XYZ file of C-alpha atoms in Angstrom:
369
model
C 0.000 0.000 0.000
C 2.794 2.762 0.941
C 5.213 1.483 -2.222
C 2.465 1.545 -4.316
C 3.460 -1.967 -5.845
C 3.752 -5.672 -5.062
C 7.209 -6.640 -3.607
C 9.125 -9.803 -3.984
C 12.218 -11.375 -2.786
C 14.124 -10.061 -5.501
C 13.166 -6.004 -4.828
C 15.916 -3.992 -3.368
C 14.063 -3.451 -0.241
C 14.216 -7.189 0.392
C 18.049 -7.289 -0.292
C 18.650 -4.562 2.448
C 16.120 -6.051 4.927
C 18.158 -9.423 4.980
C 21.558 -7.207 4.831
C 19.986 -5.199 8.038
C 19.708 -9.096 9.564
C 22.380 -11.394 7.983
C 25.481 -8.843 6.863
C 24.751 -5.741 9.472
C 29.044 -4.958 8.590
C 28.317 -4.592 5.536
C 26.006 -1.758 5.867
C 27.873 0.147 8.202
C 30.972 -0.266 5.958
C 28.701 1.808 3.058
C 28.763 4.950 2.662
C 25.896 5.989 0.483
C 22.812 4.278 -1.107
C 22.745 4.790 -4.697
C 19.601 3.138 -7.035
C 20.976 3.796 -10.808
C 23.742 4.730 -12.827
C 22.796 8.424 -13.103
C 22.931 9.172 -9.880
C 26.612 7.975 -9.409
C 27.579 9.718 -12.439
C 25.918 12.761 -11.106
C 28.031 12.367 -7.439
C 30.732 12.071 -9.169
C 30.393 15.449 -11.002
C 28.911 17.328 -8.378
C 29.889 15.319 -5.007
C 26.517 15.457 -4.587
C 24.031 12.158 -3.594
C 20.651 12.113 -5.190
C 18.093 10.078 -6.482
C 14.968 10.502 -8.856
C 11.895 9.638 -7.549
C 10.940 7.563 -10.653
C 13.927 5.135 -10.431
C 13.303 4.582 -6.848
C 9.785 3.387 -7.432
C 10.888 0.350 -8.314
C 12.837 -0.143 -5.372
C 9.985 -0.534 -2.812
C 12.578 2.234 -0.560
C 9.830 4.968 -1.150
C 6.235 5.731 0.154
C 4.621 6.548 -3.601
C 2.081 9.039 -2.761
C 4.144 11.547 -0.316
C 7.827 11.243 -2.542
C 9.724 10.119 0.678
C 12.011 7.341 1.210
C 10.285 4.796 3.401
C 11.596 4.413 7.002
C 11.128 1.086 8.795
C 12.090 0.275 12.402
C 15.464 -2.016 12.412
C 16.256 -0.466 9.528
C 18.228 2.713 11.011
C 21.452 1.423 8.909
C 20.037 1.478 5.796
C 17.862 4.965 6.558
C 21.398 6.515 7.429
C 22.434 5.844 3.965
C 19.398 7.532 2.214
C 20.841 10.291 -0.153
C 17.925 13.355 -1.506
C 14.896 12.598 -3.137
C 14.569 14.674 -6.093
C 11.435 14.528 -8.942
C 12.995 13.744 -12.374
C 14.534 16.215 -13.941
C 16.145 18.288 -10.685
C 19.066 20.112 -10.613
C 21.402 18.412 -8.130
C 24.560 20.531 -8.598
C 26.992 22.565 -10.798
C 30.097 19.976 -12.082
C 32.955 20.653 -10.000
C 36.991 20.529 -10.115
C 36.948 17.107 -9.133
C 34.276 16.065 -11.759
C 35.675 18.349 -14.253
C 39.014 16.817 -14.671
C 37.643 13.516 -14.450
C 35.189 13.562 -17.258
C 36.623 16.282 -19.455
C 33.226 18.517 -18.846
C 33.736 22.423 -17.910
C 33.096 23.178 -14.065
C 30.669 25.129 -13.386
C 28.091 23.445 -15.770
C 24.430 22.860 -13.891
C 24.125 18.505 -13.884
C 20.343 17.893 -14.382
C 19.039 14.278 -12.479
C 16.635 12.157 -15.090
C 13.963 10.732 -14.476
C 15.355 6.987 -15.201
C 14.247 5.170 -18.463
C 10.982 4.430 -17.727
C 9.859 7.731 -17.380
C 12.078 9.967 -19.959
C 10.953 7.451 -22.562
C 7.351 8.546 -21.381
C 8.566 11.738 -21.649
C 10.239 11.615 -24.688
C 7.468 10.193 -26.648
C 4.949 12.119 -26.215
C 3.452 10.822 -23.061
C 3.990 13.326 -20.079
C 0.407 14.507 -19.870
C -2.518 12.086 -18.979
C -4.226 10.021 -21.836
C -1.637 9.038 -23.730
C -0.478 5.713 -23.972
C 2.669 4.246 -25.537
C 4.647 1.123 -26.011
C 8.175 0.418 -25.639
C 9.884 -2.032 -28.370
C 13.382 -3.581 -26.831
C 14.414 -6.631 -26.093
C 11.670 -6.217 -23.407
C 9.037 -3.858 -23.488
C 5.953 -2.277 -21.705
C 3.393 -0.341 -22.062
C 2.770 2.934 -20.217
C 0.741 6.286 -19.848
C 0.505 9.034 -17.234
C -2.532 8.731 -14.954
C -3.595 10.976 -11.850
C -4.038 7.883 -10.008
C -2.218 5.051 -9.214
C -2.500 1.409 -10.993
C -4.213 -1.708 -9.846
C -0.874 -3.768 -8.670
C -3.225 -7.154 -9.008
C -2.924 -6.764 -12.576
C 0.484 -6.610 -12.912
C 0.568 -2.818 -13.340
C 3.462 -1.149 -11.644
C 2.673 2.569 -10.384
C 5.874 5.414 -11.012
C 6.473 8.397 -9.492
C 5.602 10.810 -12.328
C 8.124 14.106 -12.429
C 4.897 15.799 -11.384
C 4.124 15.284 -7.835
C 0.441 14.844 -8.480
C 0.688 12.253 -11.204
C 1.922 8.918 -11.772
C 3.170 6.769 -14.749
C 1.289 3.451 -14.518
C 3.643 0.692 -16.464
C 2.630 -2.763 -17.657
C 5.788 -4.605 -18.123
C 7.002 -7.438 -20.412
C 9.720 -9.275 -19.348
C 10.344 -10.689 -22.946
C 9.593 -8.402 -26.426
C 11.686 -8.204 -29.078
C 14.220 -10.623 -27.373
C 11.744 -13.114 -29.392
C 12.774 -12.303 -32.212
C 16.709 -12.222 -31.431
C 15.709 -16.228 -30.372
C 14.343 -17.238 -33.337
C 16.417 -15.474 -35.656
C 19.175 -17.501 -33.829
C 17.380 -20.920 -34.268
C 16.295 -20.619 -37.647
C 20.026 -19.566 -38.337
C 18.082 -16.089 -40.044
C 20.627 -14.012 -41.973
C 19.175 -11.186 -40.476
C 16.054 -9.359 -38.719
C 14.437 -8.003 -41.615
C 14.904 -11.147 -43.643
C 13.068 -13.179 -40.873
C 10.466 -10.704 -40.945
C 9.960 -10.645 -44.503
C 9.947 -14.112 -44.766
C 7.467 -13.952 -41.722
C 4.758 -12.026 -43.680
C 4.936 -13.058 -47.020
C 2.572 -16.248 -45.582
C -0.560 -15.580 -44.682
C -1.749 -15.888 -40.811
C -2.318 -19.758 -39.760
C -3.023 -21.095 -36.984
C -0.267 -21.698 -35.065
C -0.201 -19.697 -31.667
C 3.428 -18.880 -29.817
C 3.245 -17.828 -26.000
C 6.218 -15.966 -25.543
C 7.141 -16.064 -22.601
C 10.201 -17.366 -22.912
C 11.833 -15.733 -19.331
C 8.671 -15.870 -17.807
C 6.112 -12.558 -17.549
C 5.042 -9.503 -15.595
C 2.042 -8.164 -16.702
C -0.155 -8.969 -16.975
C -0.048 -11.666 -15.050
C 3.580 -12.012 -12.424
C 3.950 -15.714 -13.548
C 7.813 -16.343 -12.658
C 7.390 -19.957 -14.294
C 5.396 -18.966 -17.861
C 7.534 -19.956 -20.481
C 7.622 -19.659 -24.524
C 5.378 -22.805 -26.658
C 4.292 -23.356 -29.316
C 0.565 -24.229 -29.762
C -1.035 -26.374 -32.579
C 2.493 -26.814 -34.643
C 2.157 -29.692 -37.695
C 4.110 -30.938 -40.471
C 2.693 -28.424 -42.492
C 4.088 -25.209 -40.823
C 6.907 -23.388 -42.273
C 10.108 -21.827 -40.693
C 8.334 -18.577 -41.999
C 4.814 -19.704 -40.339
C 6.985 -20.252 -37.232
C 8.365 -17.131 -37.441
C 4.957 -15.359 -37.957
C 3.630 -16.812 -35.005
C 6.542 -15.268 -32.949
C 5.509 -11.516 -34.120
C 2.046 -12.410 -33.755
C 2.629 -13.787 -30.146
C 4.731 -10.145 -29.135
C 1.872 -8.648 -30.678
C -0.928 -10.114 -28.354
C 1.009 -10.298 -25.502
C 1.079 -6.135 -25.986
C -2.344 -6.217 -26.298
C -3.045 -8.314 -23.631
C -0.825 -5.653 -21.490
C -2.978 -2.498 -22.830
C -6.378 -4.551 -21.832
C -4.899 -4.830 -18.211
C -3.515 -1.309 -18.299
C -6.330 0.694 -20.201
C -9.782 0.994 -18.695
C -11.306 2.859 -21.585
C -11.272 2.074 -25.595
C -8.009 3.949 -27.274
C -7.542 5.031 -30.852
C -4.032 5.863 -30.631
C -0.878 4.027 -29.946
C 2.685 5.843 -29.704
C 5.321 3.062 -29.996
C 9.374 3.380 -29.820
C 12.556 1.531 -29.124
C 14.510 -0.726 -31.293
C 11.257 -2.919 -32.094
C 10.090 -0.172 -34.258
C 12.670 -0.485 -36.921
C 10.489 -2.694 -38.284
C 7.040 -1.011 -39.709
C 6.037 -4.380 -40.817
C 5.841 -5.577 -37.043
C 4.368 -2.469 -36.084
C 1.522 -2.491 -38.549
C 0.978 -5.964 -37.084
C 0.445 -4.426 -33.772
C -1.947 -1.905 -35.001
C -4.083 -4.497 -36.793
C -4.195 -6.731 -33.745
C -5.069 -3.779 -31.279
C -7.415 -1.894 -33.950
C -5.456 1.149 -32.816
C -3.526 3.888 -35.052
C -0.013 3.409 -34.294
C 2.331 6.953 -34.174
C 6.242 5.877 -34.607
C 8.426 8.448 -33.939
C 11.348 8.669 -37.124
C 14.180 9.657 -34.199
C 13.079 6.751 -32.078
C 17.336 6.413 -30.723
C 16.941 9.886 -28.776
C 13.312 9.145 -27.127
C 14.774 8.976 -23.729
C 17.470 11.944 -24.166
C 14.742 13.982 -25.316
C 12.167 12.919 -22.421
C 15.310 14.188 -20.040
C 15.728 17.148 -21.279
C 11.940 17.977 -21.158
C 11.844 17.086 -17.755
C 15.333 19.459 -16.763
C 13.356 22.382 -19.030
C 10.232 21.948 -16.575
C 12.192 22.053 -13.659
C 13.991 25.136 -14.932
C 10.762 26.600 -16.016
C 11.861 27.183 -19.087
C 8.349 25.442 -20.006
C 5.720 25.212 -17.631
C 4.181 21.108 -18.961
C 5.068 17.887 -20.028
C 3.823 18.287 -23.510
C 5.807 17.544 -26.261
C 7.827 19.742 -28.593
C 6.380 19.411 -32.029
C 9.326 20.078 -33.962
C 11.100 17.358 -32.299
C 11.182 14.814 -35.030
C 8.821 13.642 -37.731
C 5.930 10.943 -37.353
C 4.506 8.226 -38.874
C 1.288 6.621 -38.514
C 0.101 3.432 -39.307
C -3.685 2.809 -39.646
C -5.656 -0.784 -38.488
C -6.893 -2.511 -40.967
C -10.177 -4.230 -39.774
C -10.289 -7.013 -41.377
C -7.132 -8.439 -40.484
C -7.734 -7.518 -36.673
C -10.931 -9.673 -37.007
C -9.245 -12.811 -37.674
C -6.468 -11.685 -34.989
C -9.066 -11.132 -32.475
C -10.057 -14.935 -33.315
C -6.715 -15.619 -33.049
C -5.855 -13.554 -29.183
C -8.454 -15.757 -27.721
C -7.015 -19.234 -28.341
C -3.584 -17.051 -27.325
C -5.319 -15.939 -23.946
C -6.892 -19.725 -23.350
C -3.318 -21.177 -24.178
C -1.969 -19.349 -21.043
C -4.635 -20.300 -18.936
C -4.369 -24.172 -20.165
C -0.830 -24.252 -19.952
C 0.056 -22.189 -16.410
C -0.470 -25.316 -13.964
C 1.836 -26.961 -16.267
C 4.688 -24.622 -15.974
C 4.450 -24.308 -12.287
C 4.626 -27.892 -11.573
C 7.604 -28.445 -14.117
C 9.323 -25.429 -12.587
C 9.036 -27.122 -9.140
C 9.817 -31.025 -10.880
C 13.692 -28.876 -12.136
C 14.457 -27.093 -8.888
């Protein structure tokens, strides 16, 4: 309730609590709690500590609603090594002498804390106001938009602190996106991505369905054990009708994340990261969500562009998260109906697959412990 999402044995807060009870040395032997790259980068420029209030989300170290680090009796060791909170996008210092030297930048220069991946990509794409949603394309991927309100955590949402202290950035993750693709590309020994792809759509749909889970999934169900499979494979399928059914799994496995995330019907989707190299795949993901896709042409500066946004608020050089229109160009991608009919056939043998198969991969995780 005070995090704002579910925690596991693997969050950071977990980690310190058994440090606080197993390794007590090793706490008093640190000097400073750090939760990203940035904000190490940023000490070392500035010899100040900070951290964004959108990376820390995901640590489980911060009560979501009021922006402060959570405190929790037995934990004084840990608390001690709390540096400042600061909403994405703060200044946290001027480089120094020190820093200066060391990374070849002019002292004096104001260093500007992001607001961690997550949320410059929202940023970045378009996204900082409510009531836009997006996708991210990597090797995983999510989809996101900014809400006023927190997410449902049973669905596999996870809640961000927004830049803006009186929103959030609700995220449904997926653990595995376009490393699909990298997988079968490897096993069918593809020359390269595009090849694979254009192989992939020069068959017609069939009706072979691919779960692709293949390191297990986050939203929107947290199903540590889901794997990848293959559903209703035969002699008759192709390497290509393989492959198809790998960009058609990614595709309703995104749609299956917007159903969890989105309450009400959407007619746009913004999509970015490496994923959208391919306009092929994207148009895929239109037709299967009956949504207009928007692909941003500079897709590679998304996040540097969601950062600086979010330093040019804080400045108040602008005064929202809107973004610049002359950023970069877009293109849009239109549904076609009658392709998402026979998809939407499709997503519901993909959705009962899941269901059919999850006892399954629990009790054969448990059989290879």
């Amino acid at each position: 309730q005070l995090t704002g999402n579910e925690q596991s044995a693997g969050s950071l807060l977990a980690k310190l609590r058994w440090l606080s009870r197993f390794e007590p040395g090793t706490l008093t032997r640190a000097q400073q709690l750090l939760t990203g790259a940035a904000d190490y980068i940023a000490l070392q420029l500035t010899s100040n500590a900070a951290c964004d209030t959108t990376t820390v989300s995901t640590t489980g170290l911060m009560v979501l609603d009021t922006r402060r680090w959570l405190v929790e009796t037995g934990m004084e060791a840990v608390t001690r090594l709390f540096p400042n909170l600061v909403a994405g996008g703060a200044q946290v210092g001027e480089v120094n002498n020190i820093g200066a030297l060391a990374m070849g930048v002019r002292a004096g220069v104001p260093v500007y804390l992001g607001p961690g991946d997550a949320g410059a990509t929202t940023l970045g794409v378009g996204a900082g106001e409510p009531g836009v949603p997006y996708g991210y394309i990597g090797t995983s991927g999510w989809v996101a938009f900014t809400s006023l309100r927190r997410g449902d955590p049973t669905t596999g949402v996870f809640t961000l602190a927004h830049p803006a202290a009186d929103r959030y950035i609700c995220v449904a993750p997926l653990l595995t996106a376009g490393g699909n693709l990298d997988w079968i590309k490897g096993v069918l020994t593809a020359d390269s991505h595009a090849d694979l792809i254009d192989a992939a759509l020069a068959r017609p749909p069939s009706d072979l369905i691919y779960l692709p889970y293949l390191n297990g999934e986050r939203s929107p169900m947290n199903d540590p054990f889901a794997r990848g499979a293959f559903i209703g494979l035969s002699a008759s399928h192709t390497q290509a009708d393989i492959a198809r059914a790998v960009l058609e799994g990614v595709a309703f496995a995104y749609r299956h994340a917007l159903d969890a995330l989105i309450e009400e019907p959407i007619t746009r989707l913004a999509l970015t990261g490496g994923g959208t190299r391919s306009l092929h795949w994207c148009q895929m993901i239109a037709d299967v969500c009956a949504v207009e896709v928007a692909l941003d042409e500079d897709a590679a500066n998304v996040g540097l562009r969601g950062a600086l946004l979010a330093a040019q608020v804080a400045r108040g050089d602008l005064h929202s998260y809107t973004r610049q229109k002359d950023t970069s160009a877009i293109t849009l991608l239109a549904p076609d109906s009658t392709l998402h009919s026979g998809y939407m056939r499709k997503y519901g043998f993909f959705r009962e697959s899941y269901e059919a198969l999850k006892p399954l991969f629990a009790r054969m995780a448990i059989q290879n412990e």
